[in-house]
Amino acid sequence: MKIDASAGLFLHAKNNQVTDKIKNVGSSSKEVLTVDPATQFISSEPTLPTEQMRAKSDNGKLTVINYKSNGKLDLPARFEAHRELIERVANSTSTLYLHDTPAAANQVAQEYDKTSADLYVQNPELQNKNWGFSIDGSGKLIATGHLNLADKQLVEEVLNGNDKLVSAAKDFKNNFLEGLEIERGSSGTSQYWGKYDVNEGNFAEIIDFKEMITQSRNNDKQREATGYLLNKRKWTINIAEQLKTSAEPSFTK
């Protein structure tokens, strides 16, 4: 996982539930970090690398909390006893919900748009057929859904012909699986996405990139304002729905 040394504790997550709960953890060792799964992180948009999260220090003043050069969070003393929990939440949040995985998702969407234009020129009927695509354990993009053999072969040939699309799909899968592992931590359980059993072997059966792109698009105004093809809130909701529909919650707390 690449850690941005200038990023803050929750990397500009606008959902203040997490921050408030961590403050509670800092004041009481009996407090458990909990977040409403229905609203976790879905209100945040992708952030600039220079943005930083601020939290209250021991003297009550606002202090910038950064990552140190060794990858550890530079935490006020009041949070030190809960470093493992805070770092795990911060790192999994960065990887899964705010930076690495959604950035890869946006790249998948951009490259797919370029490639699908050519695909639909070759076979316009594909626009009206129910199909999707994902990436298998070998790193190959595969077509899913209701396609005959000829259509499936065409889709896979065209999609895999875009090296940037293949690379973005690999990045998405790698970051996603890594984020799930980080979120589970030493306990091996999670209340959120990490509770679902997604791995190299079953990833293609669970995550459909085409559905993700279709259901998560920004409108023209939003895209112009954010610079992103995908809407973070819609994207988070869609991935959560795909997990709920297709994955087993084998690592539930």
XYZ file of C-alpha atoms in Angstrom:
253
model
C 0.000 0.000 0.000
C 1.311 3.439 -0.885
C 0.980 5.873 1.985
C 0.755 9.590 1.232
C 2.783 11.305 3.917
C 0.779 14.507 3.548
C -2.581 12.828 3.984
C -4.418 13.095 7.267
C -5.903 10.675 9.742
C -8.926 9.775 7.678
C -7.791 11.401 4.482
C -10.588 13.961 4.315
C -13.488 11.613 5.078
C -16.370 14.060 5.432
C -18.385 11.610 7.495
C -17.548 12.825 11.019
C -18.913 9.710 12.687
C -15.523 8.046 12.571
C -13.639 11.033 13.956
C -16.106 11.460 16.803
C -15.844 7.822 17.740
C -12.063 7.926 17.799
C -12.221 10.907 20.171
C -14.380 8.753 22.428
C -11.910 5.890 22.208
C -9.144 8.267 23.239
C -11.031 9.228 26.407
C -12.291 5.770 27.356
C -10.562 2.461 26.717
C -13.915 0.720 26.996
C -15.417 2.569 24.037
C -15.645 0.470 20.887
C -15.125 2.029 17.452
C -18.452 1.733 15.632
C -19.844 3.338 12.511
C -23.251 3.096 10.902
C -22.644 0.783 7.905
C -25.400 2.516 5.979
C -23.537 5.814 5.929
C -19.891 4.797 6.214
C -17.718 7.128 4.135
C -20.257 7.538 1.322
C -20.389 11.313 1.573
C -16.741 11.902 0.710
C -15.325 12.838 -2.667
C -11.766 12.038 -3.829
C -9.280 14.345 -2.134
C -6.225 16.265 -3.220
C -2.861 14.902 -1.995
C -2.197 18.050 0.058
C -5.413 17.923 2.021
C -5.053 17.077 5.707
C -7.424 16.023 8.442
C -7.413 18.037 11.674
C -8.175 16.711 15.137
C -8.031 18.141 18.664
C -4.775 17.698 20.562
C -4.358 17.475 24.312
C -4.299 21.249 24.763
C -7.587 21.644 22.922
C -6.086 23.379 19.892
C -6.381 22.077 16.349
C -3.303 20.155 15.259
C -2.498 18.660 11.870
C -2.084 14.902 12.193
C 0.254 13.483 9.554
C 1.901 10.234 8.653
C 5.556 10.091 9.657
C 8.237 9.027 7.187
C 8.100 5.501 8.635
C 4.420 5.207 7.729
C 3.159 5.634 11.293
C 0.552 8.220 12.201
C 1.855 11.223 14.123
C -0.782 11.070 16.852
C -1.405 13.290 19.887
C -0.495 11.561 23.152
C -4.134 11.006 24.094
C -4.562 8.598 21.159
C -1.311 6.665 21.539
C -2.838 3.809 23.526
C -5.185 3.155 20.624
C -2.633 3.476 17.820
C -3.185 -0.008 16.337
C -6.937 0.502 16.024
C -6.662 4.026 14.630
C -3.970 3.122 12.106
C -5.902 0.070 10.944
C -9.051 2.123 10.406
C -7.119 4.925 8.703
C -5.192 2.601 6.381
C -8.168 0.465 5.417
C -10.263 3.587 4.854
C -7.590 5.022 2.574
C -7.174 1.812 0.606
C -10.804 0.726 0.308
C -13.040 3.756 0.485
C -11.183 6.979 -0.255
C -8.061 6.653 -2.354
C -6.445 3.533 -3.819
C -9.471 1.447 -4.791
C -11.776 4.287 -5.933
C -8.922 5.848 -7.915
C -8.413 2.538 -9.702
C -12.178 2.298 -10.249
C -12.176 5.701 -11.908
C -9.314 4.617 -14.169
C -11.204 1.436 -15.092
C -14.203 3.586 -16.035
C -12.168 5.974 -18.156
C -10.445 3.214 -20.100
C -13.647 1.226 -20.480
C -15.376 4.226 -22.056
C -12.633 4.436 -24.660
C -12.705 0.716 -25.372
C -16.477 0.235 -25.361
C -16.830 2.823 -28.123
C -14.803 0.559 -30.395
C -16.599 -2.518 -29.131
C -20.023 -1.143 -29.979
C -18.850 -0.139 -33.446
C -17.912 -3.757 -34.056
C -21.152 -5.093 -32.602
C -23.854 -2.473 -31.860
C -26.213 -5.146 -30.512
C -24.024 -5.532 -27.438
C -25.414 -2.224 -26.153
C -28.775 -3.918 -25.615
C -27.514 -7.174 -24.119
C -27.164 -8.004 -20.427
C -23.483 -8.552 -19.777
C -20.641 -7.413 -17.577
C -16.932 -7.919 -17.102
C -14.449 -8.578 -14.356
C -10.913 -9.882 -13.896
C -9.987 -13.481 -13.114
C -7.145 -14.968 -11.083
C -4.799 -14.978 -14.059
C -5.207 -11.234 -14.601
C -7.372 -11.584 -17.708
C -10.541 -9.558 -18.211
C -13.489 -11.882 -18.671
C -17.005 -11.268 -19.954
C -19.904 -12.290 -17.744
C -23.656 -12.394 -18.152
C -25.864 -13.448 -21.033
C -23.640 -13.556 -24.109
C -23.234 -16.214 -26.742
C -19.773 -17.615 -27.374
C -19.000 -15.306 -30.295
C -20.031 -12.183 -28.374
C -18.089 -13.300 -25.305
C -14.944 -13.833 -27.358
C -15.305 -10.436 -29.025
C -15.821 -8.610 -25.727
C -12.822 -10.282 -24.095
C -10.594 -9.698 -27.114
C -11.418 -5.994 -27.272
C -11.237 -5.382 -23.512
C -7.944 -7.217 -23.082
C -6.570 -5.295 -26.034
C -6.497 -2.175 -23.835
C -3.421 -2.618 -21.629
C -4.341 0.395 -19.478
C -7.772 -1.078 -18.780
C -6.255 -4.409 -17.770
C -3.728 -2.652 -15.540
C -6.412 -0.536 -13.848
C -8.553 -3.626 -13.224
C -5.555 -5.375 -11.632
C -4.902 -2.331 -9.450
C -8.527 -2.286 -8.352
C -8.498 -5.950 -7.390
C -5.158 -5.787 -5.589
C -6.077 -2.666 -3.606
C -9.537 -4.005 -2.818
C -8.280 -7.342 -1.497
C -5.492 -5.642 0.461
C -7.972 -3.204 2.007
C -10.227 -6.047 3.135
C -7.300 -7.733 4.877
C -6.223 -4.505 6.588
C -9.771 -3.826 7.749
C -10.081 -7.276 9.334
C -6.838 -6.840 11.239
C -5.541 -9.394 13.698
C -9.068 -10.375 14.732
C -9.873 -11.497 11.200
C -13.341 -9.932 11.380
C -15.092 -6.748 10.310
C -18.439 -4.976 10.408
C -18.014 -3.432 6.968
C -16.697 -4.568 3.566
C -14.042 -6.665 5.238
C -16.693 -9.043 6.520
C -17.218 -10.378 2.986
C -15.194 -13.276 1.637
C -13.684 -11.882 -1.559
C -10.428 -13.387 -2.791
C -8.360 -14.102 -5.902
C -10.456 -17.142 -6.700
C -13.942 -15.648 -6.487
C -13.364 -11.955 -7.279
C -14.746 -12.267 -10.831
C -17.931 -13.843 -9.479
C -18.574 -10.916 -7.142
C -17.347 -7.629 -8.652
C -18.799 -6.543 -11.998
C -16.902 -3.541 -13.387
C -19.517 -2.733 -16.004
C -22.272 -2.532 -13.403
C -19.991 -0.427 -11.204
C -19.413 2.044 -14.033
C -23.042 2.162 -15.163
C -24.441 2.695 -11.670
C -21.810 5.123 -10.387
C -21.413 7.791 -13.067
C -21.240 11.475 -12.276
C -23.456 13.675 -14.392
C -21.721 16.220 -16.618
C -21.893 18.978 -14.000
C -20.486 16.759 -11.251
C -17.746 15.471 -13.517
C -16.710 19.001 -14.444
C -16.657 20.047 -10.788
C -14.734 17.044 -9.415
C -12.714 15.876 -12.396
C -13.906 12.324 -11.768
C -15.988 10.122 -14.030
C -17.408 8.168 -11.106
C -19.387 9.595 -8.208
C -17.851 8.495 -4.890
C -21.177 8.172 -3.089
C -22.828 6.169 -5.867
C -19.695 4.053 -6.263
C -19.615 3.151 -2.566
C -23.292 2.228 -2.577
C -22.914 0.073 -5.696
C -19.908 -1.873 -4.427
C -21.692 -2.418 -1.117
C -24.715 -3.769 -3.008
C -22.579 -6.080 -5.138
C -20.938 -7.471 -2.014
C -24.262 -7.918 -0.264
C -25.748 -9.684 -3.283
C -22.871 -11.939 -4.328
C -20.412 -12.412 -1.448
C -20.617 -14.429 1.749
C -20.236 -12.477 5.026
C -17.796 -15.061 6.377
C -15.785 -12.652 8.518
C -18.601 -10.943 10.407
C -17.873 -9.849 13.975
